[in-house]
Tab-separated table of C-alpha atoms in Angstrom:
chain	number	residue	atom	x	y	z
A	267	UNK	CA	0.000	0.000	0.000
A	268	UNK	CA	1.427	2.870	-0.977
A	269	UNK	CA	2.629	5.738	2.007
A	270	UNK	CA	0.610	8.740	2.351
A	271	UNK	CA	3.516	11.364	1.684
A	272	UNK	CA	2.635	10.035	-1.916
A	273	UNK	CA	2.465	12.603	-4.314
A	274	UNK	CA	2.146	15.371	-1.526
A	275	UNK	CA	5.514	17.834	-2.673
A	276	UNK	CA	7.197	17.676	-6.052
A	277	UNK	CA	10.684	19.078	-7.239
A	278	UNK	CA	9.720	22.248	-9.137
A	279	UNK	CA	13.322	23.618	-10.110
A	280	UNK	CA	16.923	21.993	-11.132
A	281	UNK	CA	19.934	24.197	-11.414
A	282	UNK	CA	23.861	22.920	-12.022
A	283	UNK	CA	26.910	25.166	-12.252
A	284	UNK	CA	30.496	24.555	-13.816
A	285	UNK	CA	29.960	20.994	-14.048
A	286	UNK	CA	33.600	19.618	-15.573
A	287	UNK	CA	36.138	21.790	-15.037
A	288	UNK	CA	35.154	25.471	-13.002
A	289	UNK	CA	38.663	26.809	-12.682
A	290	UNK	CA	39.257	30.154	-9.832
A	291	UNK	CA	35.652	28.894	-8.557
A	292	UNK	CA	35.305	27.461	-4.828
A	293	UNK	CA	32.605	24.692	-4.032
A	294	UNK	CA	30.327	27.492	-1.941
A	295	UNK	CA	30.339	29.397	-5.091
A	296	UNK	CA	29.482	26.198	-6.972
A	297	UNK	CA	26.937	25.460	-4.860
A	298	UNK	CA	25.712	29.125	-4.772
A	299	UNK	CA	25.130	29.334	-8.495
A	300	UNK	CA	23.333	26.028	-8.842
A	301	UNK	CA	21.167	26.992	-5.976
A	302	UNK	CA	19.990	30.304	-7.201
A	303	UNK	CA	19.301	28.371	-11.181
A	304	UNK	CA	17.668	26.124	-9.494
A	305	UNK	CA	14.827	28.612	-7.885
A	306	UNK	CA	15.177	30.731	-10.331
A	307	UNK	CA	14.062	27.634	-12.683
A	308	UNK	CA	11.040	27.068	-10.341
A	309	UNK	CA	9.667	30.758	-10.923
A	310	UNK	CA	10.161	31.720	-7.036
A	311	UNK	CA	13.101	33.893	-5.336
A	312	UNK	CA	15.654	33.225	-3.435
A	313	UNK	CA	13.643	35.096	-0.813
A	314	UNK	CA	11.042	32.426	-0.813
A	315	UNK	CA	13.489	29.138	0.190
A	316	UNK	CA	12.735	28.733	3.848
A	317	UNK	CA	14.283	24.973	3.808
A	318	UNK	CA	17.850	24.295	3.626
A	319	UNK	CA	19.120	20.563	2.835
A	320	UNK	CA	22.728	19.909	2.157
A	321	UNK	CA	25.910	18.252	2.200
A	322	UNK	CA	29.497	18.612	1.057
A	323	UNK	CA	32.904	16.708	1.621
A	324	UNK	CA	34.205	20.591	1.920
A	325	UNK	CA	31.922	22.084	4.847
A	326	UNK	CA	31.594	20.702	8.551
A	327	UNK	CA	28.709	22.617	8.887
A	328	UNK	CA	27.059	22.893	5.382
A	329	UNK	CA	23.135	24.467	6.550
A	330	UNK	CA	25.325	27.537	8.401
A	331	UNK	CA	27.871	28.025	5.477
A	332	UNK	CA	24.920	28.072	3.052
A	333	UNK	CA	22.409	30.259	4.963
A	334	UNK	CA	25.625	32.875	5.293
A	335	UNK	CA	26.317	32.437	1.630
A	336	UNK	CA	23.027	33.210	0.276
A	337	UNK	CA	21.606	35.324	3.199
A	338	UNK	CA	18.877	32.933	4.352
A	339	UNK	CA	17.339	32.708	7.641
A	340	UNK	CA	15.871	29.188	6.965
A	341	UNK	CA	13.217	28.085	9.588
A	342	UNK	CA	14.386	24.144	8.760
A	343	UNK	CA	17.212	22.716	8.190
A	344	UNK	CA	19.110	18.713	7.542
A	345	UNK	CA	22.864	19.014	7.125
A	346	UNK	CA	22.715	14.526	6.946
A	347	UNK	CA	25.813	14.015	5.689
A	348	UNK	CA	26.009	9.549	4.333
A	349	UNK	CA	28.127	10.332	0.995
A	350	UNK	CA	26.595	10.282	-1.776
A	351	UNK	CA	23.522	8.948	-0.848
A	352	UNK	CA	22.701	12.341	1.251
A	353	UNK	CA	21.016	13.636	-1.550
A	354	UNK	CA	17.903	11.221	-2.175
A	355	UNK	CA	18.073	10.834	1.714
A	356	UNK	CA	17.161	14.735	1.523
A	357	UNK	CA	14.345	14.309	-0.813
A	358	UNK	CA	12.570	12.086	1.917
A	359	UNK	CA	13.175	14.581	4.615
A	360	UNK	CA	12.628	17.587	2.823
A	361	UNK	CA	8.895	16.168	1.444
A	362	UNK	CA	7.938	14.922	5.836
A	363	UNK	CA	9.309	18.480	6.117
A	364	UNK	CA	7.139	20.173	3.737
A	365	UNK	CA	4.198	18.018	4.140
A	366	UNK	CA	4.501	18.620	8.111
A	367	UNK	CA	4.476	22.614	7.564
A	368	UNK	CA	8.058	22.894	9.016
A	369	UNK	CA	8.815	24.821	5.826
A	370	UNK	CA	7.254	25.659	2.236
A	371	UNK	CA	10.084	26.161	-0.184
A	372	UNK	CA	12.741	23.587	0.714
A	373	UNK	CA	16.473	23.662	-1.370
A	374	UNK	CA	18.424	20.989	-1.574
A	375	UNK	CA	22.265	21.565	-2.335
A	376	UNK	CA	26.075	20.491	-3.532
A	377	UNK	CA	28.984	22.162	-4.900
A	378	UNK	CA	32.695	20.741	-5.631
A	379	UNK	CA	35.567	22.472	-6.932
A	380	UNK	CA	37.425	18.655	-6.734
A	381	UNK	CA	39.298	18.239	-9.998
A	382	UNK	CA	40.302	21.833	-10.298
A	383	UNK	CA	41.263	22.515	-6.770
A	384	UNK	CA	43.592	19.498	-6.927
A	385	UNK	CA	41.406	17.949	-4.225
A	386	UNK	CA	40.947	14.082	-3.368
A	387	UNK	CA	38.182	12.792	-2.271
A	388	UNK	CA	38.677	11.345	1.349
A	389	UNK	CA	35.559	8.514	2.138
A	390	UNK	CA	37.650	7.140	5.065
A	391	UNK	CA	37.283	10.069	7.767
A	392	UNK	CA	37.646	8.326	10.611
A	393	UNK	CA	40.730	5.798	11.235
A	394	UNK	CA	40.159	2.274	9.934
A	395	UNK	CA	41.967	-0.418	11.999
A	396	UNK	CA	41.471	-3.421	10.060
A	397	UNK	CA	42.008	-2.208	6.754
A	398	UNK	CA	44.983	0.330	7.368
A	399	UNK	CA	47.507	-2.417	7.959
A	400	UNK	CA	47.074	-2.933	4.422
A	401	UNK	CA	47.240	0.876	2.570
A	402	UNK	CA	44.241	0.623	0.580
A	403	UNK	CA	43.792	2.768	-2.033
A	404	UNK	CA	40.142	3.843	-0.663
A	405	UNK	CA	37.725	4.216	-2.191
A	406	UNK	CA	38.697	2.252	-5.011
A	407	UNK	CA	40.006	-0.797	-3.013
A	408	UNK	CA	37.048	-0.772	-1.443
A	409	UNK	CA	34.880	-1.107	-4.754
A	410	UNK	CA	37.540	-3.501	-6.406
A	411	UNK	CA	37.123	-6.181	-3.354
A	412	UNK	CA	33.243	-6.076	-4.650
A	413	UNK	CA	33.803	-6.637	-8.377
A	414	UNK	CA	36.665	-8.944	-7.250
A	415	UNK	CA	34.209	-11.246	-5.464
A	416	UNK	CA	31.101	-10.732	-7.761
A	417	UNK	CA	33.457	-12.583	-10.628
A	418	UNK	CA	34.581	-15.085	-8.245
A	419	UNK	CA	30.850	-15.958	-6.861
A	420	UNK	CA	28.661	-15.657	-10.572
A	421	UNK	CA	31.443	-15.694	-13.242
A	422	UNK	CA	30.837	-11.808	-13.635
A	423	UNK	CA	33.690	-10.642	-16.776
A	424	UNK	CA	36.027	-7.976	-16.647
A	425	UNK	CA	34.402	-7.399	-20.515
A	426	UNK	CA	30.606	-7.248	-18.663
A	427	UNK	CA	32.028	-4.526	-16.327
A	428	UNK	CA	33.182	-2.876	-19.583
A	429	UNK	CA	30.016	-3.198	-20.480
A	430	UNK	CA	28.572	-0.443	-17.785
A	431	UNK	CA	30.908	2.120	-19.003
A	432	UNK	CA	30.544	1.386	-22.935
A	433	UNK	CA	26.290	2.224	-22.021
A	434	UNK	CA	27.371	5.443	-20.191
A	435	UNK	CA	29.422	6.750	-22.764
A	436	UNK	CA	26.719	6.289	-24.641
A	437	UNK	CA	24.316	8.137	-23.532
A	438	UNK	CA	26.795	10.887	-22.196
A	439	UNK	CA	27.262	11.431	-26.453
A	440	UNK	CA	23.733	12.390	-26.565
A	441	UNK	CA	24.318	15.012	-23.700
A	442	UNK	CA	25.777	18.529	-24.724
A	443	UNK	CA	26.610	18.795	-21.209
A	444	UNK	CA	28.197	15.502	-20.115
A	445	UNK	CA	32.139	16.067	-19.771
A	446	UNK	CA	33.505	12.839	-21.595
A	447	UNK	CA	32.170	12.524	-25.111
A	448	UNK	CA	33.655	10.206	-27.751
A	449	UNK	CA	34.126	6.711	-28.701
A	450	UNK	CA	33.902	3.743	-26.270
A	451	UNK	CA	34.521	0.252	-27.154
A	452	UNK	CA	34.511	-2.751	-24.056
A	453	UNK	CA	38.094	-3.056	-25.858
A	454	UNK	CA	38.973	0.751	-24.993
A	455	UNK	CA	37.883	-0.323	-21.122
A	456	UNK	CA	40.055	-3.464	-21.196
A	457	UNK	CA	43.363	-1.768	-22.421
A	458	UNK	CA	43.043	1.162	-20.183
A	459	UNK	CA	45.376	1.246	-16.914
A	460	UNK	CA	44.596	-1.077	-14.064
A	461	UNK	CA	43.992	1.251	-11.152
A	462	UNK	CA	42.820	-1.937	-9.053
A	463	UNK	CA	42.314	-4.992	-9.937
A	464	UNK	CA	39.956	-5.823	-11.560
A	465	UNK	CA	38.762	-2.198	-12.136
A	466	UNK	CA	40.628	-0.135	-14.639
A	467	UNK	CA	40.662	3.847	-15.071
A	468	UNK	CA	37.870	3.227	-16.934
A	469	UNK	CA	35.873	1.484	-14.731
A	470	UNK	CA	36.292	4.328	-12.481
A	471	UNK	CA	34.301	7.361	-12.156
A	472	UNK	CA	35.074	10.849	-13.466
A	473	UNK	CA	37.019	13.713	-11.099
A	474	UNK	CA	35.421	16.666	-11.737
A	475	UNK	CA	34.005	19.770	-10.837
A	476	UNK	CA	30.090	21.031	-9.946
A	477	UNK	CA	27.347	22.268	-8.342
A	478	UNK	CA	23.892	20.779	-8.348
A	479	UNK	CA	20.354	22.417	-6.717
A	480	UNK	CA	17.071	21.168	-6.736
A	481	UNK	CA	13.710	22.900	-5.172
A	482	UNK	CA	10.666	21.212	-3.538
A	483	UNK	CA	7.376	22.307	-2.368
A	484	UNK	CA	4.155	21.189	-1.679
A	485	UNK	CA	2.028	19.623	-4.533
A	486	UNK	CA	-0.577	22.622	-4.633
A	487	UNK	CA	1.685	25.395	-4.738
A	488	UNK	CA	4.021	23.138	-7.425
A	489	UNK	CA	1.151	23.233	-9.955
A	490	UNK	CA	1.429	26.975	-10.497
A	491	UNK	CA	4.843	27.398	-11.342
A	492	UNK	CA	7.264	27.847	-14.084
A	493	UNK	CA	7.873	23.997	-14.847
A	494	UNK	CA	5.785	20.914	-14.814
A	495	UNK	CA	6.219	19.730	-11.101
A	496	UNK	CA	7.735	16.331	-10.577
A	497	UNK	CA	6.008	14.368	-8.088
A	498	UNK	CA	8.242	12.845	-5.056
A	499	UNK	CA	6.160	9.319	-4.508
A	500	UNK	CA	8.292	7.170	-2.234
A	501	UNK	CA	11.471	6.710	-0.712
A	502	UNK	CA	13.429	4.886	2.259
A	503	UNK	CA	17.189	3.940	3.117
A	504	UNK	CA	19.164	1.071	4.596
A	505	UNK	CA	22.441	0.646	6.093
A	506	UNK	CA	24.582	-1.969	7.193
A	507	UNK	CA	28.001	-1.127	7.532
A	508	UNK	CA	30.522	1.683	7.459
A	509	UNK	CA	34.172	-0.462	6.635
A	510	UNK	CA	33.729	-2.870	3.500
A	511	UNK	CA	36.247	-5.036	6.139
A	512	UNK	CA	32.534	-5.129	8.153
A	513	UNK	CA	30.198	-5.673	5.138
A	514	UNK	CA	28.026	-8.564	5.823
A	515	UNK	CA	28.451	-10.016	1.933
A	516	UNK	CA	30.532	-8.416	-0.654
A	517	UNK	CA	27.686	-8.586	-3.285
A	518	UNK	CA	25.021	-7.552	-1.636
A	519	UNK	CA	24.054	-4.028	-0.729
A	520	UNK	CA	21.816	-2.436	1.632
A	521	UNK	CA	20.153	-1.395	-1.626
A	522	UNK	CA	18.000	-4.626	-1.329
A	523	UNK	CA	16.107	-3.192	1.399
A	524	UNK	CA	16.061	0.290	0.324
A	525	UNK	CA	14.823	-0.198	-2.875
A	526	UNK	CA	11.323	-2.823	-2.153
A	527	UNK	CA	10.439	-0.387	0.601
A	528	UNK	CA	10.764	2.586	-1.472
A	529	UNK	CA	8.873	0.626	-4.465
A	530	UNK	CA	6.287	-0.004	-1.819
A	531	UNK	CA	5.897	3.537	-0.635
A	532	UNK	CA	5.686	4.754	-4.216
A	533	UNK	CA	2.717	2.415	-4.973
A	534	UNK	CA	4.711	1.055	-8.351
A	535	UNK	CA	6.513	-2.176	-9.501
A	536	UNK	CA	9.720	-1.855	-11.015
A	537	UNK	CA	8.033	-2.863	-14.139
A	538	UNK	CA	6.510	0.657	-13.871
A	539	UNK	CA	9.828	2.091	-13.962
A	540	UNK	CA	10.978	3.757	-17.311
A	541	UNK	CA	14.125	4.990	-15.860
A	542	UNK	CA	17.012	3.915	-12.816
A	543	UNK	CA	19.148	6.159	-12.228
A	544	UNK	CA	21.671	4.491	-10.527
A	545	UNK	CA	24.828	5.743	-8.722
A	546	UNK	CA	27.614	4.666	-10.527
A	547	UNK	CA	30.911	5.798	-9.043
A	548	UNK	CA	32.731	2.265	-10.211
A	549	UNK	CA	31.122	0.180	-12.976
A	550	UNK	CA	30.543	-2.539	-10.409
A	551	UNK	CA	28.069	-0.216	-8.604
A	552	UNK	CA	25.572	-0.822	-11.458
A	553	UNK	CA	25.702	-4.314	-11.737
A	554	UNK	CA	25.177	-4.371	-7.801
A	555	UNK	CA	22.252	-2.299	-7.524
A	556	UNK	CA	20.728	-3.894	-10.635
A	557	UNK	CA	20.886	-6.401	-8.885
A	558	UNK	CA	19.639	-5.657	-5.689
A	559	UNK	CA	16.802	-3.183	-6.505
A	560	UNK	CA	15.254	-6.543	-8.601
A	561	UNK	CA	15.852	-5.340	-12.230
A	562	UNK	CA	17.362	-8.616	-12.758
A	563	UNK	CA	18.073	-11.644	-10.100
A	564	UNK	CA	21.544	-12.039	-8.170
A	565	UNK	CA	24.381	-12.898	-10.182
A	566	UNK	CA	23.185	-12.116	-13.403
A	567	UNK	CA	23.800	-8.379	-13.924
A	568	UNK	CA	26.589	-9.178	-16.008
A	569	UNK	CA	24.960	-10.838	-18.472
A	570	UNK	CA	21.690	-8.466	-18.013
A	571	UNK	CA	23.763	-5.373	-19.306
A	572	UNK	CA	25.543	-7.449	-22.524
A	573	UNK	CA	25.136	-5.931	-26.207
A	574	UNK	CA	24.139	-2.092	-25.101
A	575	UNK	CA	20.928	-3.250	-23.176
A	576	UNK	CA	21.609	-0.513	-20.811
A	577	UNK	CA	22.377	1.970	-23.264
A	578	UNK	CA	20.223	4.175	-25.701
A	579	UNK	CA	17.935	1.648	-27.293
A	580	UNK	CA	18.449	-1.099	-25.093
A	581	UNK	CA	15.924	-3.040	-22.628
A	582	UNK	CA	16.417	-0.405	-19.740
A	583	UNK	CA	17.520	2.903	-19.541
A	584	UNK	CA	20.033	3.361	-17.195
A	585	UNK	CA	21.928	6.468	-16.161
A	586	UNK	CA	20.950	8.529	-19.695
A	587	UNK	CA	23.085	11.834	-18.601
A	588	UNK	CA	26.321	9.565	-18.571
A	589	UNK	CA	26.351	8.953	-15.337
A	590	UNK	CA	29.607	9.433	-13.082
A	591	UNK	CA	31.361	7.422	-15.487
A	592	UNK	CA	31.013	10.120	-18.616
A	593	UNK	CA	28.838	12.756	-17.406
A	594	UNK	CA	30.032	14.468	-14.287
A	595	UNK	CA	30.960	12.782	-10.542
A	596	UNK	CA	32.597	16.013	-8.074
A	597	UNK	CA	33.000	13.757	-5.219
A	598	UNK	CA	29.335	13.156	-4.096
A	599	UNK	CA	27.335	12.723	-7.085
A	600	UNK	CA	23.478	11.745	-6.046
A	601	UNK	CA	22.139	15.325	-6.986
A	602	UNK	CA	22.763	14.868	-9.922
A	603	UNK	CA	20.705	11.752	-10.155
A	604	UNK	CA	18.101	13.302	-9.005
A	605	UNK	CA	18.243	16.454	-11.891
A	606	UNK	CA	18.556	13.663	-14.325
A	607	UNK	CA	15.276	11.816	-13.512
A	608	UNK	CA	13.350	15.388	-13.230
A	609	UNK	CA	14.866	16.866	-16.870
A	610	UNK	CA	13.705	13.335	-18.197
A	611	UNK	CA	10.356	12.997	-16.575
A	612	UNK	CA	9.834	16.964	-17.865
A	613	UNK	CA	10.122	15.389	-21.396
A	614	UNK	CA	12.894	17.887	-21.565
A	615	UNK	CA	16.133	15.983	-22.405
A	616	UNK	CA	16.638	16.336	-25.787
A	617	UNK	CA	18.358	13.117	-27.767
A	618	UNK	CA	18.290	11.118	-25.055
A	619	UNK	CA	15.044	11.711	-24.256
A	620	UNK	CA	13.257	8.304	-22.450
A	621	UNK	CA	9.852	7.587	-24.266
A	622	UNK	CA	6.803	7.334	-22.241
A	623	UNK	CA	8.959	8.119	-19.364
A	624	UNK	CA	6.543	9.016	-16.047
A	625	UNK	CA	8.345	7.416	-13.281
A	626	UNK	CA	12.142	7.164	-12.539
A	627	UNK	CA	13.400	5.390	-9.856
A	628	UNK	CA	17.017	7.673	-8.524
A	629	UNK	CA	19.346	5.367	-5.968
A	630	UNK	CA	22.019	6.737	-4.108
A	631	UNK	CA	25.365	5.140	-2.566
A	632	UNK	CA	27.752	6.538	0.104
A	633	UNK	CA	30.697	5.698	1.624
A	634	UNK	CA	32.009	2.312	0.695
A	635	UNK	CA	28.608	0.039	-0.806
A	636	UNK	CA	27.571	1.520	2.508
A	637	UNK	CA	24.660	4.178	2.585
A	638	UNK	CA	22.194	3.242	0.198
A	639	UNK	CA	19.128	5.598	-0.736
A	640	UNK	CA	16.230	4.782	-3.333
A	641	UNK	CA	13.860	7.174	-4.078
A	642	UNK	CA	10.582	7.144	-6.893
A	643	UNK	CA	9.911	10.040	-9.045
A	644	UNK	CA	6.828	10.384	-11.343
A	645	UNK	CA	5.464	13.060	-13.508
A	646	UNK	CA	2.241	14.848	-13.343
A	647	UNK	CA	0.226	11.467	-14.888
A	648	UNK	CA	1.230	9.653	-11.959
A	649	UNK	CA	-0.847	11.667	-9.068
């Protein structure tokens, strides 16, 4: 049965800023820019936002340093900070927020000035005594370990990994904006440099720069402004571990409890779903959460993404920006997920436009396989 926060706020406004390379900019300023498209692409002023959700890997305190920036005296505020995943997590907290009158106009927020600052993304804050001993390269040990164990366990290929990346690239050709463009082959994956085994600088996820915003009100106000609303319809989060050295199985996420209950919330069957927008910081991460959100059963992502069936044309469409693989990835990259699903459930993406597409299904990942976030999306046919 579906939750009663169904349908009740909608993300009315998207906004990005210097998403590749934003050279002399800091990550506030990122952030500020995307924030102020963003409500400016709703039809409201800055005046207006009330609700302030974010999270950086740059600010301790990310609600103060963004009420200073833009001069807001917000009467709610969620600084939850679980990677990547903090993002869809916000979308679920901002819509209780909104639907419990704690605010009206909430704005969710991100900036990075990673690749051009010279910057490295840290996911191991706090000191990790089983896995130190060993100088892993984190996160990308982390992520490796996964794929490593996924080909031991279900015969999963290096060339089906390959696969992942060839189907971003892909799409990120149809997108103006996506930052690597050009010819892919699962050859051109293969021969790149081994980073760590079994997951080559291809396999890997883009460094880059960017700023992401996204406003969300309450369903009645959403319907008379600038852009068709998109509906938030469900969403929930699991979490098992913090250390991959503590992860209960290698191959199986928290992202098969997160996604059912946010399928379940949302009223919809993943048959329903036109679009996943899937975090993909490592090509692994797809195959995973395929897996564990029930687009296909465990084991068999690797074959489930063969010949481009992830890719434009194929069986499921699957990360249609690029994803963090050819689009953009500044360190957390779940906001942009979530822009994704709303340009193509506005009908507004161009080439690479979905067909039929009224409900997207947007799944964040933080830390190490650790956080995981799902959250359902629908346009206005769906409320």
């Amino acid at each position: 049965m579906a939750h009663a926060l169904r349908g009740k706020t909608a993300v009315v406004g998207i906004g990005t800023a210097g998403t590749g390379e934003a050279p002399g900019r800091s990550a506030i300023e990122l952030l500020g820019e995307a924030s102020l498209n963003a409500i400016a692409d709703a039809g409201l002023k800055l005046s207006d936002v009330d609700g302030i959700f974010a999270a950086t890997s740059t600010h301790a305190f990310p609600t103060l340093s963004v009420a200073e920036y833009l001069g807001l005296r917000p009467r709610f505020v969620d600084g939850t900070n679980i990677g990547g995943a903090s993002f869809e997590a916000h979308l679920l907290h901002a819509a209780l927020a909104l639907d419990a009158g704690f605010c009206d106009v909430a704005l969710i927020c991100y900036g990075s000035n990673q690749r051009t600052a010279g910057g490295r993304l840290v996911s191991m804050s706090e000191p990790q005594v089983w896995e130190a001993p060993f100088k892993p390269r984190m996160p990308l040990t982390a992520y490796a370990l996964a794929a490593s164990r996924h080909m031991h366990q279900f015969g999963t290929t290096r060339e089906q990994l390959a696969e992942v990346a060839v189907a971003a690239r892909a799409w990120a050709n149809l997108n103006p904006e996506a930052f690597a463009r050009g010819p892919l082959s699962v050859a051109d994956v293969l021969a790149s440099r081994m980073i760590s085994d079994p997951l080559t600088v291809l396999d890997c996820c883009l460094v880059t720069d960017g700023g992401a915003a996204c406003v969300m009100t309450r369903a009645d106000r959403a319907k008379h402004l600038a852009k068709p609303p998109v509906y938030f319809l469900g969403g929930a989060g699991a979490q098992w571990h913090r250390a991959i050295s503590t992860m209960p199985d290698l191959t199986i996420t928290a992202a098969s409890e997160s996604g059912p209950r946010a399928l379940t919330h949302a009223g919809v069957s993943l048959s329903d779903v036109k679009l996943a927008m899937l975090y993909d910081a490592f090509t692994i991460c797809t195959l995973l959460f395929l897996e564990d959100l029930g687009f296909c059963p465990k084991g068999e992502a690797g074959r489930f993404v063969e010949g481009g069936a992830i890719g434009p044309g194929g069986r499921l469409a699957v990360n249609t920006n690029g994803g963090g693989l050819s689009c953009v990835h500044p360190g957390m990259y779940g906001l942009f997920l979530i822009i994704e699903a709303v340009t193509q459930l506005r009908g507004a993406a161009g080439e690479r436009q979905v067909k039929d597409c009224d409900i997207a299904l947007v799944h964040g990942n933080g830390g190490t396989l650790s956080a995981q976030v799902t959250g359902v999306l629908g346009s206005a046919a769906t409320v």
